[in-house]
Each structure stands twice: as C-alpha cells, then as structure tokens.
CSV table of C-alpha atoms in Angstrom, one decimal:
chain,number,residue,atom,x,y,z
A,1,UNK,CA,27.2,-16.3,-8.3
A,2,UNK,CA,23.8,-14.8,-9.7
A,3,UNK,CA,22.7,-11.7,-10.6
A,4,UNK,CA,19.6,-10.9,-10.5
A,5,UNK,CA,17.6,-7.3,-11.5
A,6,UNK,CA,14.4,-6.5,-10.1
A,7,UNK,CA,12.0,-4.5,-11.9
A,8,UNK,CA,10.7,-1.9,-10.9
A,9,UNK,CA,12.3,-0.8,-8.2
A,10,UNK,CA,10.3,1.1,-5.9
A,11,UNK,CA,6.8,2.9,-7.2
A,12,UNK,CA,3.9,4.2,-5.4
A,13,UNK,CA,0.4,2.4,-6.7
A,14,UNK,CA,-3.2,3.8,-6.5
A,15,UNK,CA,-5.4,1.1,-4.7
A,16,UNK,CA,-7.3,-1.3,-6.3
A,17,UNK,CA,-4.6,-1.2,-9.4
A,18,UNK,CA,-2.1,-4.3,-10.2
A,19,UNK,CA,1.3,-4.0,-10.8
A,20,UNK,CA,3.7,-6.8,-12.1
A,21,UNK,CA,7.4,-7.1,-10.5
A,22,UNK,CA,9.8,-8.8,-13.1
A,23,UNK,CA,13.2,-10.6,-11.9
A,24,UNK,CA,15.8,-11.6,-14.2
A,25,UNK,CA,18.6,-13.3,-13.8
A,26,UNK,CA,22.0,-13.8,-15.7
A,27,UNK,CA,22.6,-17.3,-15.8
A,28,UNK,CA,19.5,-20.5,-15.7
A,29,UNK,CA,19.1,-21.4,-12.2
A,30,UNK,CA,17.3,-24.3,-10.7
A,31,UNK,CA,14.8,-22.6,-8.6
A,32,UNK,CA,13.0,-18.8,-8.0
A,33,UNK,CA,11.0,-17.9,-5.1
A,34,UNK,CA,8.8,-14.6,-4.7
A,35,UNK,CA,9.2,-13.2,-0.5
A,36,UNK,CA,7.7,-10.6,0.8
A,37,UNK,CA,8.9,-8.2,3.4
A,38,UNK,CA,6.4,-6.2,5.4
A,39,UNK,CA,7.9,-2.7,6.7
A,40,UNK,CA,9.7,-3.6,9.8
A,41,UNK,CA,9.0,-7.2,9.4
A,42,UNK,CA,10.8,-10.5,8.5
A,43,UNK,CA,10.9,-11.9,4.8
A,44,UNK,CA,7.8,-14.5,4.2
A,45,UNK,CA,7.7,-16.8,1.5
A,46,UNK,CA,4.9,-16.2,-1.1
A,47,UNK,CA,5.3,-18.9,-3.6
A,48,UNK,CA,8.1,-21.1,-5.3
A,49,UNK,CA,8.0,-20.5,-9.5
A,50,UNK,CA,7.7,-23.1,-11.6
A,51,UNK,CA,9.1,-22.9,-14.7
A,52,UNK,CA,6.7,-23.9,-16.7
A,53,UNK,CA,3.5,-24.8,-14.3
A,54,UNK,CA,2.0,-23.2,-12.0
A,55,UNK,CA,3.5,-21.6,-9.0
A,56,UNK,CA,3.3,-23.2,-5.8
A,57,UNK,CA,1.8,-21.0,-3.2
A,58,UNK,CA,2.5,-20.8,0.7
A,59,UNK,CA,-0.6,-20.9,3.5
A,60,UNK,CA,-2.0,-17.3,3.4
A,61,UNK,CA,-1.1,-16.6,-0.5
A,62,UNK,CA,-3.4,-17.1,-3.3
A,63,UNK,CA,-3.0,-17.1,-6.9
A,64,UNK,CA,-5.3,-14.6,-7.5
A,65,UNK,CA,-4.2,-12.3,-5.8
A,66,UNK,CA,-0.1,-12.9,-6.9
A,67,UNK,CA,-0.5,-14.4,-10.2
A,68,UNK,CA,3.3,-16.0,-10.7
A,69,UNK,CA,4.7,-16.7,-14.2
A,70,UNK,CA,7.9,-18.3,-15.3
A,71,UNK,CA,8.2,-18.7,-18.6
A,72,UNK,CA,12.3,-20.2,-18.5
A,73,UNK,CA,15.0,-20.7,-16.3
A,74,UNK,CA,16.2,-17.0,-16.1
A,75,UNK,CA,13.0,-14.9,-15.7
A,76,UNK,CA,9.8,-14.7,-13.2
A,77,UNK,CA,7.0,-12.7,-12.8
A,78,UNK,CA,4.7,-11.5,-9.8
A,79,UNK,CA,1.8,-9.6,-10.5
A,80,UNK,CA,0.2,-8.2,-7.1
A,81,UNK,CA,-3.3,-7.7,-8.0
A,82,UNK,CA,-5.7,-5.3,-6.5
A,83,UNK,CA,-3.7,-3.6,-4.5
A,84,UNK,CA,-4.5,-2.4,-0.7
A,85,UNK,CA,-2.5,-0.5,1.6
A,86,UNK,CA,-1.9,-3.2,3.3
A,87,UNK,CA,0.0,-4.5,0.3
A,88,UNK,CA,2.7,-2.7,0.4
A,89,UNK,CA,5.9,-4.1,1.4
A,90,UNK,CA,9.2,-5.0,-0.4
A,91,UNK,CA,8.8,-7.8,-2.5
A,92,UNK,CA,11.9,-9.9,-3.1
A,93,UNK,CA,13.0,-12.5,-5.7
A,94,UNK,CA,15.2,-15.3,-4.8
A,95,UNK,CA,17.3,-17.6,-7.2
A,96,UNK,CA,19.2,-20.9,-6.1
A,97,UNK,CA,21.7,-21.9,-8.8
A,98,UNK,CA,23.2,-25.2,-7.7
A,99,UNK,CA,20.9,-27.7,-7.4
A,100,UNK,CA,22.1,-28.7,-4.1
A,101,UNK,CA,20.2,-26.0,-1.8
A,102,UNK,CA,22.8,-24.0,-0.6
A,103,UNK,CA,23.9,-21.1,-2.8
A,104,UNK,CA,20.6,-19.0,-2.7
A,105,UNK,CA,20.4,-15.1,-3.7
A,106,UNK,CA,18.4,-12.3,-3.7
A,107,UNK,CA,17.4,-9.6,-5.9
A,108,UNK,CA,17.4,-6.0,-4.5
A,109,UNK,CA,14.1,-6.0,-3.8
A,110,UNK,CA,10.8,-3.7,-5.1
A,111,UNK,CA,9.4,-1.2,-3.3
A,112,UNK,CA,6.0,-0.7,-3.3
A,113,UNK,CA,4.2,2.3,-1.8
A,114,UNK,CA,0.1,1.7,-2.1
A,115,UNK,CA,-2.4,4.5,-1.9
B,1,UNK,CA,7.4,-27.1,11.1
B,2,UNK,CA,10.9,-25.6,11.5
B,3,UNK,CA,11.2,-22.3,12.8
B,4,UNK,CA,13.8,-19.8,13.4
B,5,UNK,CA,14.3,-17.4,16.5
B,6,UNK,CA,16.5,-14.3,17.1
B,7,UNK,CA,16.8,-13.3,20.5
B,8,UNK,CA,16.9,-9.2,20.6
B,9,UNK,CA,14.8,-7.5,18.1
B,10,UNK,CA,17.4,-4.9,18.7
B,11,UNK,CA,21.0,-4.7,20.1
B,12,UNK,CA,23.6,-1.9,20.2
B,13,UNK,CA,27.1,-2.2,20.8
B,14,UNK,CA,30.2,0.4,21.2
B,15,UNK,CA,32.4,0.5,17.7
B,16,UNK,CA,35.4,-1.7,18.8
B,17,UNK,CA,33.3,-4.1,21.0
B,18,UNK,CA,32.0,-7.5,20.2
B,19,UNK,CA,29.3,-8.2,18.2
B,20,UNK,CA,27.0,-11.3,19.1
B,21,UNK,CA,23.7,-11.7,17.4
B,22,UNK,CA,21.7,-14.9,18.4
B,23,UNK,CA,19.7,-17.0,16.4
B,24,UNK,CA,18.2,-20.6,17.6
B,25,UNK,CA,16.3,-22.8,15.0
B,26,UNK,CA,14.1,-26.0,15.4
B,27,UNK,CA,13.8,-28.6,12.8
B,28,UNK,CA,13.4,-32.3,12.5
B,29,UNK,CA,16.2,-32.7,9.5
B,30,UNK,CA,19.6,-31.6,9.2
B,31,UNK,CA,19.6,-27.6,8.6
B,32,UNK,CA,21.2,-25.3,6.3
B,33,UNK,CA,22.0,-22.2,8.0
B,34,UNK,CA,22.3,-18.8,6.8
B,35,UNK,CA,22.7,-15.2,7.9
B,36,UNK,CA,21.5,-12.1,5.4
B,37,UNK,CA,22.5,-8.5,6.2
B,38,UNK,CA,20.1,-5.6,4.7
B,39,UNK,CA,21.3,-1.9,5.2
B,40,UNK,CA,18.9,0.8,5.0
B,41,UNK,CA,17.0,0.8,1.9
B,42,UNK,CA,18.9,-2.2,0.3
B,43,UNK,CA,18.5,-5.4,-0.5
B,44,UNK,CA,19.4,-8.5,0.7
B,45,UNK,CA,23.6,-9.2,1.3
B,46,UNK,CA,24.3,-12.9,2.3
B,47,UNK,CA,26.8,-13.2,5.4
B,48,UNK,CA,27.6,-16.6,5.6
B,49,UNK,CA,26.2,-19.9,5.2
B,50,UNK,CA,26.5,-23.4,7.0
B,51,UNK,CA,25.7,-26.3,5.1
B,52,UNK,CA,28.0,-29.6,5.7
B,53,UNK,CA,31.2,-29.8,7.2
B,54,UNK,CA,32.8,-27.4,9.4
B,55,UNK,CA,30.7,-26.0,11.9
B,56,UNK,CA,32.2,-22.6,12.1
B,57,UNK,CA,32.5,-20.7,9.2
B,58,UNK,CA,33.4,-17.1,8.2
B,59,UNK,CA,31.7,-14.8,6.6
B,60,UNK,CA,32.1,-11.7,4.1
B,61,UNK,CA,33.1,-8.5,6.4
B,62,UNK,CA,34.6,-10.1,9.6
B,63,UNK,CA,31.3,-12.2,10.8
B,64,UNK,CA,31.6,-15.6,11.9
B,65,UNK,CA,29.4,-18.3,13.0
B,66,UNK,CA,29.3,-21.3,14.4
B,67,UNK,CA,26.5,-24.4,14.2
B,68,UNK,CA,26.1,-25.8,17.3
B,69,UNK,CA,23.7,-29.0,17.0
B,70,UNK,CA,23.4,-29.9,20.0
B,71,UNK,CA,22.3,-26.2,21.3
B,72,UNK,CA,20.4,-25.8,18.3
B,73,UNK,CA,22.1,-22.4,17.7
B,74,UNK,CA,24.2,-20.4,14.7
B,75,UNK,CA,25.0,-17.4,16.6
B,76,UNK,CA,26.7,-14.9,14.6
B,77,UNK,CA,29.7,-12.8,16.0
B,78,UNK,CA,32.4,-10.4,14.8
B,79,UNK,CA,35.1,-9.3,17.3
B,80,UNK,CA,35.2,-5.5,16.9
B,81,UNK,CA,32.0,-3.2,15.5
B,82,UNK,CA,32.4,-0.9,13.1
B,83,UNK,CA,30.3,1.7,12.3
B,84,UNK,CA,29.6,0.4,9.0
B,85,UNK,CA,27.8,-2.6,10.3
B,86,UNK,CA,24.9,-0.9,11.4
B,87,UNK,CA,22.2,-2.3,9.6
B,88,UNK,CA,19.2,-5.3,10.4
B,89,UNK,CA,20.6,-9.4,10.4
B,90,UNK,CA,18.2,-11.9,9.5
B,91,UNK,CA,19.2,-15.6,10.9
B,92,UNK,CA,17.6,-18.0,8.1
B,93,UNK,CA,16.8,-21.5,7.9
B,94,UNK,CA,16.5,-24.7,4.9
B,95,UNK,CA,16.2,-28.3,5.2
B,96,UNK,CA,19.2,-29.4,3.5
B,97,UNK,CA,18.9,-29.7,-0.1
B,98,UNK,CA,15.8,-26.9,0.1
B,99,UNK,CA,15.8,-23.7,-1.3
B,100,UNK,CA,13.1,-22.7,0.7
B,101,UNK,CA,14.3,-20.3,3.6
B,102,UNK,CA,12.8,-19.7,7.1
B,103,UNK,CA,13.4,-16.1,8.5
B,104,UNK,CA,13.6,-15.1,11.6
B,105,UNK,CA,12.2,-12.0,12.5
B,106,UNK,CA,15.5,-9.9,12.5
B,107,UNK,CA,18.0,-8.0,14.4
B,108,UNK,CA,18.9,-4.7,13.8
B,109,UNK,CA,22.3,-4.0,15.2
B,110,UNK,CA,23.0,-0.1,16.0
B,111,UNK,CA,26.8,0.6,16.7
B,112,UNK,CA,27.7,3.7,19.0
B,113,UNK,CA,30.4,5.9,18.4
C-alpha cells in the first residue's frame, strides 16, 4: 500500500489569492492524479501529473488556473490560482502504485474554504 | 465515454438489515470496478475492487460485491447494518489497465437505530 499526506489540510482563503496543495507519498508510484470534490458532489478528475512534463488536464480544467508540478515519483503539487468561492471544494490526490491500474489510493483530502 | 450511475442519492436502512447500494456503469472495454467509502469529514477509504477473475469479491468491513457483465452492474451489499457504516459510497469506474477513475455521483447510506 501507499501512504500518502496531503498538505494542508483544510484552510480558509481570501478570494482572488492562490494557494498550493502538496501530496507526498512514501514509496515511487507509477501515476498521481489531482480530483476535486465539490461540497455534496462526486470526485472529478482535474488532471493526471506527469512527472517530469506537463500535467495533463481534463475538459473544463486549465493550467492556469491549477498549475500541476511533479518534480519525482513521490511528490505533486496543485496550485489553485485565483481563488473564487466557487473554488472551494475538497481537493484530492490520488496515487496508483502497480503499474497495472488496479491498486489506486487517495490522500485525505484538503479542505479549502474561499472567502 | 464511460460513465457510472448510482441509483439512490440516498438510502437508509434499520441496523441489522441488508444493505444494497446499486451502481451500473457503461463502457466499451473491460472495466475495473471499485467502491470508496468517505465518513464525515474524511477522506477517501477503498471498499473493494474488481479487476480480473472472480466476479464477487469482498471487501474491508463486511461489503461485498459482485460484477455482473452482462447487467452491467457492481452492486455493493453487506448482510446486516451497523451503525458505523453510516457514511456516503461512491461506485467508481477504469478501463482496465487505467488509473483514471469515473465517479458516480454517490450514495450516502443512513442506518437507523
């Protein structure tokens, strides 16, 4: 298994400020995604991280706005930039560590409150 | 595209009865199948997964599931509610080989004493 720390987890964010959401993990895994969960939605997938290249984005996310980095195969950043109320949600990093796609975790989660 | 759907945003059951949470998907190549619990102000907790072989499979906590292809479904069950399982169950989806997961749009289960 992985485990994988989230940081920070929850904070409260003036509008029109970023703030960058770190996940690391304890072991290298093949693949980190960035979801976001809307309060009293599902989880939608932002973008898959590349280590080392860009991040790939999903229909409706832009880099922009949720600059990815992923520097090496145990840690990922998402910055969410700007920030509107409408961006707060619970924002969820998710490892796969077998290279076969079915062992996939999550991080607990951050908790963002915008104001 | 492949979707997933769960059938009852919300569903409560007596403690001691039988849980059943639905979830249906559609896809065009063989699926990977998973159920996620999150309780109150927590994370996500995977259930159980279905990947290749047998088509039920059990789960942390009592929860089972079984894939049934040709109804397209993964329902999840557990024979007797506890109080403790209180909590929302997302029903997700991959293509096999994919680490990219589908969501449905979740379940929250609500068990009464």
């Amino acid at each position: 298994s992985a485990v994988i720390s989230q940081k920070p987890s929850r904070d409260i964010c003036q509008r029109g400020t970023s703030l960058t959401i770190q996940c690391q993990v304890d072991s290298q895994v093949t693949m980190m995604f960035w979801y976001r969960q809307q309060p009293g939605q599902s989880l939608t997938l932002i973008a898959t991280a590349n280590q080392g290249s860009e991040a790939t984005y999903e229909s409706g996310f832009v880099i922009d706005k949720f600059p990815i980095s992923r520097p090496n195969l145990t840690f990922s950043t998402l910055t969410v930039s700007n920030m509107s109320p409408e961006d707060s949600s619970i924002y969820l990093c998710s490892v796969g560590t077998d290279g076969s796609g079915n062992t996939i975790y999550f991080g607990e989660g951050s908790w963002l409150t915008v104001v | 595209a492949q979707s997933v759907t769960q059938l009852g945003s919300h569903v409560s059951v007596s403690e001691g009865a039988l849980v059943l949470l639905r979830c249906n998907y559609s896809s065009s190549v063989p699926p990977y199948l998973f159920w996620y619990v999150q309780y109150p102000n927590q994370g996500l907790q995977l259930l159980l997964k279905y990947t290749t072989g047998a088509t039920l499979v059990k789960g942390i906590n009592g929860f089972e599931a079984e894939f049934k292809k040709s109804e397209t479904s993964f329902h999840l069950t557990k024979p007797s509610a506890h109080m403790s399982d209180a909590a929302e169950y997302f029903c997700a989806y991959s293509g096999a080989g994919s680490y990219q997961l589908t969501f449905g749009k979740g379940t929250k289960l609500s068990v009464i004493p």
